[in-house]
Coordinates of C-alpha atoms and ligand atoms in Angstrom, one line a residue:
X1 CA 0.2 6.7 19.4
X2 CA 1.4 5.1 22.8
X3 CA -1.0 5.9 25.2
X4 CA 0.1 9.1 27.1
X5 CA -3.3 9.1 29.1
X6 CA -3.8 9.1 32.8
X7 CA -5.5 5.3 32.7
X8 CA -1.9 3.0 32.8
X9 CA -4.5 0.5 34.6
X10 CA -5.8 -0.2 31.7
X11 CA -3.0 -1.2 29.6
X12 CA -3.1 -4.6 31.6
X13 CA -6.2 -5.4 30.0
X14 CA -5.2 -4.5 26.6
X15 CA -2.9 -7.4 27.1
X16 CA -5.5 -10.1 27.0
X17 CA -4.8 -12.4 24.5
X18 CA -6.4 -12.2 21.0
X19 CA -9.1 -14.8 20.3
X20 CA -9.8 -13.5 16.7
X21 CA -10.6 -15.5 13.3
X22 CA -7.2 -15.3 11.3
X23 CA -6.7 -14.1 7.8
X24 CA -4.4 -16.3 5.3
X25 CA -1.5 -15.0 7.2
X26 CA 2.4 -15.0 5.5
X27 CA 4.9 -13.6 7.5
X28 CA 5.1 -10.1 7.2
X29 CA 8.0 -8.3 5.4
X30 CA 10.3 -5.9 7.0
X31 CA 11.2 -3.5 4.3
X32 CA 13.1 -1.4 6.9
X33 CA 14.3 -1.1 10.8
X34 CA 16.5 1.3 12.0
X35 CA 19.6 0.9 11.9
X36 CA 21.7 0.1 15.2
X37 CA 20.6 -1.5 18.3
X38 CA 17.3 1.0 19.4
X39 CA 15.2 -1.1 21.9
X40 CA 13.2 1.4 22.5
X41 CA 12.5 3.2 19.3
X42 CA 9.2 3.7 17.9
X43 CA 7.8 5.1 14.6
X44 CA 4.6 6.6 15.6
X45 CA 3.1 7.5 12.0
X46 CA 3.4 7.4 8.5
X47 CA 2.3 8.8 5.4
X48 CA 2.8 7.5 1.7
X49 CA 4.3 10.1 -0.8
X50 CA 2.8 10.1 -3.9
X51 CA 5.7 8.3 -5.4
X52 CA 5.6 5.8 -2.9
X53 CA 7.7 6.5 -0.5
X54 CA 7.1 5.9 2.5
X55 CA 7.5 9.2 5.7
X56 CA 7.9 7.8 8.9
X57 CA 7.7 9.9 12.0
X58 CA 10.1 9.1 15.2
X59 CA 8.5 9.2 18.3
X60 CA 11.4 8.6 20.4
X61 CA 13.1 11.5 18.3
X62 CA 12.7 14.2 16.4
X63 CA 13.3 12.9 13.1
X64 CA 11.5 11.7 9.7
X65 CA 12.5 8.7 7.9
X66 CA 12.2 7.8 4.1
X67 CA 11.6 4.7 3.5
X68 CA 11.4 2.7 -0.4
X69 CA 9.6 -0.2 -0.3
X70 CA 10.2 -1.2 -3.5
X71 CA 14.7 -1.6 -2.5
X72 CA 14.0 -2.0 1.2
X73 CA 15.9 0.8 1.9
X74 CA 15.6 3.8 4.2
X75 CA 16.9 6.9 5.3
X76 CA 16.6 9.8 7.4
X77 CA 15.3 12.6 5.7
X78 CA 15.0 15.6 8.5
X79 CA 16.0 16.4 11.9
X80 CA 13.4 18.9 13.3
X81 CA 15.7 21.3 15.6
X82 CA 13.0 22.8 18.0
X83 CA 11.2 19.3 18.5
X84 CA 11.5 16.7 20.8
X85 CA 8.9 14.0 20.2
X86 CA 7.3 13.4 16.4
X87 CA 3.6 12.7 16.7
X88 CA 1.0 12.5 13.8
X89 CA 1.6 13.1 10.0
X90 CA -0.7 14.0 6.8
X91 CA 0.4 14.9 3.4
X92 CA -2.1 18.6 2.5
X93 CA -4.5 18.2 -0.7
X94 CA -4.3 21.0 -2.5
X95 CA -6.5 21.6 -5.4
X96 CA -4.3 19.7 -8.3
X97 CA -5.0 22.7 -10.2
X98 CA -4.1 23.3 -14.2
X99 CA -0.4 23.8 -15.5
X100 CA 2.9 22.7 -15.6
X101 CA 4.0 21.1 -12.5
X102 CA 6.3 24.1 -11.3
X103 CA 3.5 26.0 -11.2
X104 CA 1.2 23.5 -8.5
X105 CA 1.4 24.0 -4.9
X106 CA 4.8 21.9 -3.4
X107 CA 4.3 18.4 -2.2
X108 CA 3.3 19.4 1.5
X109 CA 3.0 17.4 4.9
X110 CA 1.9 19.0 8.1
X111 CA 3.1 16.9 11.0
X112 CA 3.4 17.4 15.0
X113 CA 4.9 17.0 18.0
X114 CA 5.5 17.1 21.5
X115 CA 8.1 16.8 24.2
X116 CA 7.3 13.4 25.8
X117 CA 10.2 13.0 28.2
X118 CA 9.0 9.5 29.5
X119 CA 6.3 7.3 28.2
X120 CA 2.7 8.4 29.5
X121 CA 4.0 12.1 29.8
X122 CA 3.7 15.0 27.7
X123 CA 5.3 18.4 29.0
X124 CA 2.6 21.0 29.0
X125 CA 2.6 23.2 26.6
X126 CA 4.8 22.0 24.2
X127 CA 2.6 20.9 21.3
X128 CA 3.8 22.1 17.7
X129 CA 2.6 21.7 13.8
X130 CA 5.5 21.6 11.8
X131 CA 5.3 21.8 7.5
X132 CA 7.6 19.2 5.3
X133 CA 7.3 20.5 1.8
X134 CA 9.3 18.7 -1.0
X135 CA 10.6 21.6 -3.8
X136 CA 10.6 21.5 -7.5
X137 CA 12.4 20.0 -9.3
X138 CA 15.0 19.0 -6.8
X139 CA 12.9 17.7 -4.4
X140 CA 14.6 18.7 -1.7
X141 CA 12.6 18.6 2.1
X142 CA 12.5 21.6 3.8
X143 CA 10.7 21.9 7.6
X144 CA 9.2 25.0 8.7
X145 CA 7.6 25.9 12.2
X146 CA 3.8 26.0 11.5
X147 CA 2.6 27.3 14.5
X148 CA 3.4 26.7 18.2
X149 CA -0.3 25.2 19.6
X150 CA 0.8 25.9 23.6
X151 CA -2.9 25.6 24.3
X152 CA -3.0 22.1 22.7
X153 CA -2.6 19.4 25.4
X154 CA -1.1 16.3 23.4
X155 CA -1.4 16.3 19.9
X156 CA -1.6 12.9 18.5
X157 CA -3.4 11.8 14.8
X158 CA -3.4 14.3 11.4
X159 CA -5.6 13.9 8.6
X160 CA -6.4 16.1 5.1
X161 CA -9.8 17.8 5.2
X162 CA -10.8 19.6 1.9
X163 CA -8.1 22.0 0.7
X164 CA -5.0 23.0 2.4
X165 CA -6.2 22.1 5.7
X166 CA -5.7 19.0 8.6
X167 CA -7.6 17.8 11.5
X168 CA -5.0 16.8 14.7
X169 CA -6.8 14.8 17.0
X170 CA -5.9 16.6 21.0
X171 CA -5.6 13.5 23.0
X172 CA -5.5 15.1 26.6
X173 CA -8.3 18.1 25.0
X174 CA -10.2 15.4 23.9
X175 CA -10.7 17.4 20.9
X176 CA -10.1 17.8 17.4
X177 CA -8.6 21.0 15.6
X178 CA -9.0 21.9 11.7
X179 CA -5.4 23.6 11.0
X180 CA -5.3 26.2 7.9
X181 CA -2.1 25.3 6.4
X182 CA -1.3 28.5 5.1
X183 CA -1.7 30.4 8.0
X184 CA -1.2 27.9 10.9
X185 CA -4.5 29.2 12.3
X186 CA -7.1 26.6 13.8
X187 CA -10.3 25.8 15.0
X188 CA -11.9 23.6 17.6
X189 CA -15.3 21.9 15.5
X190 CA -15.0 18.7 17.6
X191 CA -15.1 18.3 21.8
X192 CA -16.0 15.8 24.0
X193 CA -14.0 12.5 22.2
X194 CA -12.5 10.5 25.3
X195 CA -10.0 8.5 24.1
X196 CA -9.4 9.6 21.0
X197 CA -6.5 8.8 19.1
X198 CA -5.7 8.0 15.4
X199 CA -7.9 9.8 13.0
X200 CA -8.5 9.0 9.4
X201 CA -11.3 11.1 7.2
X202 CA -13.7 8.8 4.2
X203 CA -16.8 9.5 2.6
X204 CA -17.9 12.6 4.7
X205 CA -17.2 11.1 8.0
X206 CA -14.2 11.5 10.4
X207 CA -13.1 7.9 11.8
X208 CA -12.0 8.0 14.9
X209 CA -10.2 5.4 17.5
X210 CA -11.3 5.6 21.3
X211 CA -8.4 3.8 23.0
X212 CA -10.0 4.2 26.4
X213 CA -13.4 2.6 25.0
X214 CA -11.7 0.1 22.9
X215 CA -13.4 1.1 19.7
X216 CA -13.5 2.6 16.4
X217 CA -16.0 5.5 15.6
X218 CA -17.4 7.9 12.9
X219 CA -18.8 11.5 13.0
X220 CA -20.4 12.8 10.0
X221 CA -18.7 16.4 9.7
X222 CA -19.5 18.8 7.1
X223 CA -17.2 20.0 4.1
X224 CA -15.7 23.1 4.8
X225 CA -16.1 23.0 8.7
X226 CA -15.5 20.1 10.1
X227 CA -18.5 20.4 12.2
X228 CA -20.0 17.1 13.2
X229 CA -23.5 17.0 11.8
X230 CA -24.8 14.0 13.6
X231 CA -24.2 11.7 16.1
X232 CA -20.8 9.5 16.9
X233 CA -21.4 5.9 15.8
X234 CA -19.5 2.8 17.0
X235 CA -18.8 0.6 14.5
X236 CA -15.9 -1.6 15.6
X237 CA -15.8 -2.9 19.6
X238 CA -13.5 -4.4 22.1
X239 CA -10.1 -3.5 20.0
X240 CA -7.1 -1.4 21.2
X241 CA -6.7 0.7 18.7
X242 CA -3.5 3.6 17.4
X243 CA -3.5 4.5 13.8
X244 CA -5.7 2.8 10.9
X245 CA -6.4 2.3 7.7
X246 CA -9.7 2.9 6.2
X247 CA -9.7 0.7 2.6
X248 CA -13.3 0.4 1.5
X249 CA -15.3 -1.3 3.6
X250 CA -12.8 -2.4 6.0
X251 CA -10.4 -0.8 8.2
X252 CA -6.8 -2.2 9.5
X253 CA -6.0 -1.2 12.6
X254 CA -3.0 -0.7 14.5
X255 CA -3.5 -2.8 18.1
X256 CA -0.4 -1.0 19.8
X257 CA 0.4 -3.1 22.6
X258 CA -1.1 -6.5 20.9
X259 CA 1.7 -5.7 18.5
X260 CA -0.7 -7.0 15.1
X261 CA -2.8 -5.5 12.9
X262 CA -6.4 -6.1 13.0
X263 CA -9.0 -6.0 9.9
X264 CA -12.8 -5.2 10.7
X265 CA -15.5 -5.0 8.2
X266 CA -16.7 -1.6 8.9
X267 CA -20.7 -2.3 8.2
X268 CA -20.5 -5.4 10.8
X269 CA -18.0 -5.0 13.0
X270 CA -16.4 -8.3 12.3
X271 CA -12.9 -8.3 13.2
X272 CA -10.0 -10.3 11.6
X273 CA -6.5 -11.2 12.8
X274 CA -4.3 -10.4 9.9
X275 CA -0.8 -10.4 11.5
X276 CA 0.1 -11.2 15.2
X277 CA 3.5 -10.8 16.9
X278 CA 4.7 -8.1 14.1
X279 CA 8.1 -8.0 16.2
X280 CA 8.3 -12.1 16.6
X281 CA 9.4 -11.5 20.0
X282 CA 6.0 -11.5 21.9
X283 CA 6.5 -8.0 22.9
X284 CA 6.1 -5.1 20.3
X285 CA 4.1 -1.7 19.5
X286 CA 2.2 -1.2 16.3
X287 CA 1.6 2.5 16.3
X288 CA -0.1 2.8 12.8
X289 CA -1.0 1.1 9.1
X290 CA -1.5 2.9 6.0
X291 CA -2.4 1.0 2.8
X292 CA -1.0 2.5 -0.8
X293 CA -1.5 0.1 -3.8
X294 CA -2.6 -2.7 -2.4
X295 CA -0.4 -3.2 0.1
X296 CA -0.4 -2.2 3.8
X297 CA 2.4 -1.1 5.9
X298 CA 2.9 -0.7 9.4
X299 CA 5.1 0.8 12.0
X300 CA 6.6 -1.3 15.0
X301 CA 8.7 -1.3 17.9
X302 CA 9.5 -1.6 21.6
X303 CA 10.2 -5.6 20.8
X304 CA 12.6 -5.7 23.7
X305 CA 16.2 -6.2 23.0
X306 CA 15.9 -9.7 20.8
X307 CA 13.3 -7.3 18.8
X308 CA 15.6 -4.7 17.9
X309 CA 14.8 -1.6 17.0
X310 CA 12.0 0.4 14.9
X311 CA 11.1 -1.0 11.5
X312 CA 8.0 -1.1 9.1
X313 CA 6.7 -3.9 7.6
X314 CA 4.7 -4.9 4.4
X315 CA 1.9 -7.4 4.8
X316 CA -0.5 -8.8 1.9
X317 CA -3.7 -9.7 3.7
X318 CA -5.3 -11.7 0.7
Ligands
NAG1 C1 11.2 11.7 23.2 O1 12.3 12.2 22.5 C2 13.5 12.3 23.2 C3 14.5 12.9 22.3 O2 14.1 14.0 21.7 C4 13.8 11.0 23.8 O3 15.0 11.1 24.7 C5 12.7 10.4 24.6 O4 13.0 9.1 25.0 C6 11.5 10.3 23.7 N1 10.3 9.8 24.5 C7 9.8 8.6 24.2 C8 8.6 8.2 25.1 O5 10.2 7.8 23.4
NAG2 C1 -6.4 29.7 5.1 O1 -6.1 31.1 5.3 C2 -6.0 31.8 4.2 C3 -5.6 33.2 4.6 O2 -6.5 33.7 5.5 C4 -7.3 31.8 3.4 O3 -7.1 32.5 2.2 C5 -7.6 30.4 3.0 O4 -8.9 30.3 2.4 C6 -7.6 29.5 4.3 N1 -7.8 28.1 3.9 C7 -8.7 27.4 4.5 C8 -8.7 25.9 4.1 O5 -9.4 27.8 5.4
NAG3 C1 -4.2 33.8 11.1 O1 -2.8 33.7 11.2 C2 -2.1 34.9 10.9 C3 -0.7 34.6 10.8 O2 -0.3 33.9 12.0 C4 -2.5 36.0 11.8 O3 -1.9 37.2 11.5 C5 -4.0 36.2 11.8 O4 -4.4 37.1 12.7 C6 -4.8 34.9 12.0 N1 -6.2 35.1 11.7 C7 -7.1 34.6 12.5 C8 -8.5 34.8 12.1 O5 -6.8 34.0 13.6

């Protein structure tokens, strides 16, 4: 997510050039950009459909994009009425379940959002979880209102924890919330997380960036929950971080305003340049990365004018 904090100081220093080991680097792919001339358009999360398709969330509107990565080809899939601003997005894990496929639970996404008039502001308030669900056979989306979270300062990452429920990180609350996504009902397990932004869930532990720290934490949190059951660790330092992947030992992070995606090794801490410059313009916004069969995509924008406008891009780091 862009940073819609109250520290704009510090963006200066996110600025600071990268002096980072670099990965066998090829140029990354665009597999899709939005079409006309956007300058200012940003994707600020995605999520990989089971058949591979790619669900891109706009945060400069309140639309999601499907994108193939196989064709390069892209469209837009739903405009949310009732939304302004689209923020984090997490397909649900339901239990798979026995029997014929009409009988599973649909393919199901919770996603938010929030009215952001202006970069760094978020109208109070105005904080909503929103349900994609994909029917059978036809497959057609269909968005619901989840539930209206007007207590919720600025709802920013979404993750699946166990069944039929997400954690949305609260950047403004600090906070995280575990959403019943049945019911729309929530709880707070987790306070006290300056910072936080992009959240991803592995092993047991809930990942966490700290863009006002610079790093990249985990909380052991228990099944069921959410409660943390130990202490927050740091395991990645000194990196701007958004939205990451968490691929086994390694995450790839997105840097935002560094416009590249950063690998760390999550047992040293090591960190890796994989991609610099996604935009090729100097200037850019890398909200998020999410890795699906090998491969790793992420969103960009903001690359000025010469950068056009939102796209996603495919890199092979090895
Ligand atoms: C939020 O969305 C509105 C349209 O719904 C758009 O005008 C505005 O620029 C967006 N905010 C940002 C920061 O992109
Ligand atoms: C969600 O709420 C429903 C209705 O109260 C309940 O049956 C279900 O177990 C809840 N799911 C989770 C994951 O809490
Ligand atoms: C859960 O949500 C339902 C539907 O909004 C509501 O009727 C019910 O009171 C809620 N339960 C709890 C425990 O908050």
């Amino acid at each position: 997510m862009r940073l819609f904090h109250t520290h704009p100081h510090q963006r200066v220093s996110f600025l600071a050039p990268l002096l980072l080991p670099t990965l066998v680097i090829s140029t990354p792919t665009t597999i899709f950009t939005l079409p006309g001339t956007l300058p200012n358009s940003w994707f600020e999360n995605l999520a990989v459909r089971p058949n591979g398709k790619i669900l891109a969330t706009r945060g400069d509107a309140p639309e999601i994009w499907q994108i193939d990565p196989v064709t390069s080809t892209g469209a837009l899939l739903v405009s949310v009425s009732g939304a302004y601003n689209l923020t984090g997005i997490t397909q649900v894990n339901f239990s798979p379940g026995g029997g014929p496929p009409h009988t599973r639970p649909l393919e199901t996404y919770i996603f938010s959002s929030s009215h952001i008039p202006a970069p760094l502001v978020v109208t109070p308030g105005s904080a909503k979880v929103w349900k994609l669900t994909f029917s059978f056979p036809s497959g057609s989306p269909a968005v619901s209102l989840l539930a209206a979270m007007p207590s919720a300062g600025f709802l920013n990452g979404a993750t699946a924890w166990g069944e039929n429920a997400v954690l949305l990180s609260d950047t403004e609350a600090e906070a995280v919330y575990l959403l019943n996504a049945t019911t729309g009902n929530y709880t707070t397990p987790l306070t006290g997380l300056p910072g936080i932004n992009g959240i991803r869930t592995a092993g047991g532990y809930l990942y966490r960036a700290n863009h006002l720290a610079l790093t990249l934490s985990r909380i052991p949190i228990a099944a069921g929950t959410a409660a943390p059951t130990g202490p927050e660790e740091v395991l990645v330092r000194g990196q701007l971080i958004d939205d990451f992947a968490v691929r086994g030992g390694k995450v790839y992070l997105a840097s935002m305003y560094e416009n590249s995606v950063v690998e760390a090794v999550l047992a040293t801490g090591i960190k890796r340049l994989v991609q610099g410059d996604l935009t090729g313009t100097g200037v850019g916004l890398c909200t998020v990365v999410v890795e699906d069969r090998g491969a790793l995509f992420a969103a960009v924008g903001q690359g000025g004018a010469a950068g056009g406008s939102a796209r996603i891009v495919r890199i092979d780091p090895e």
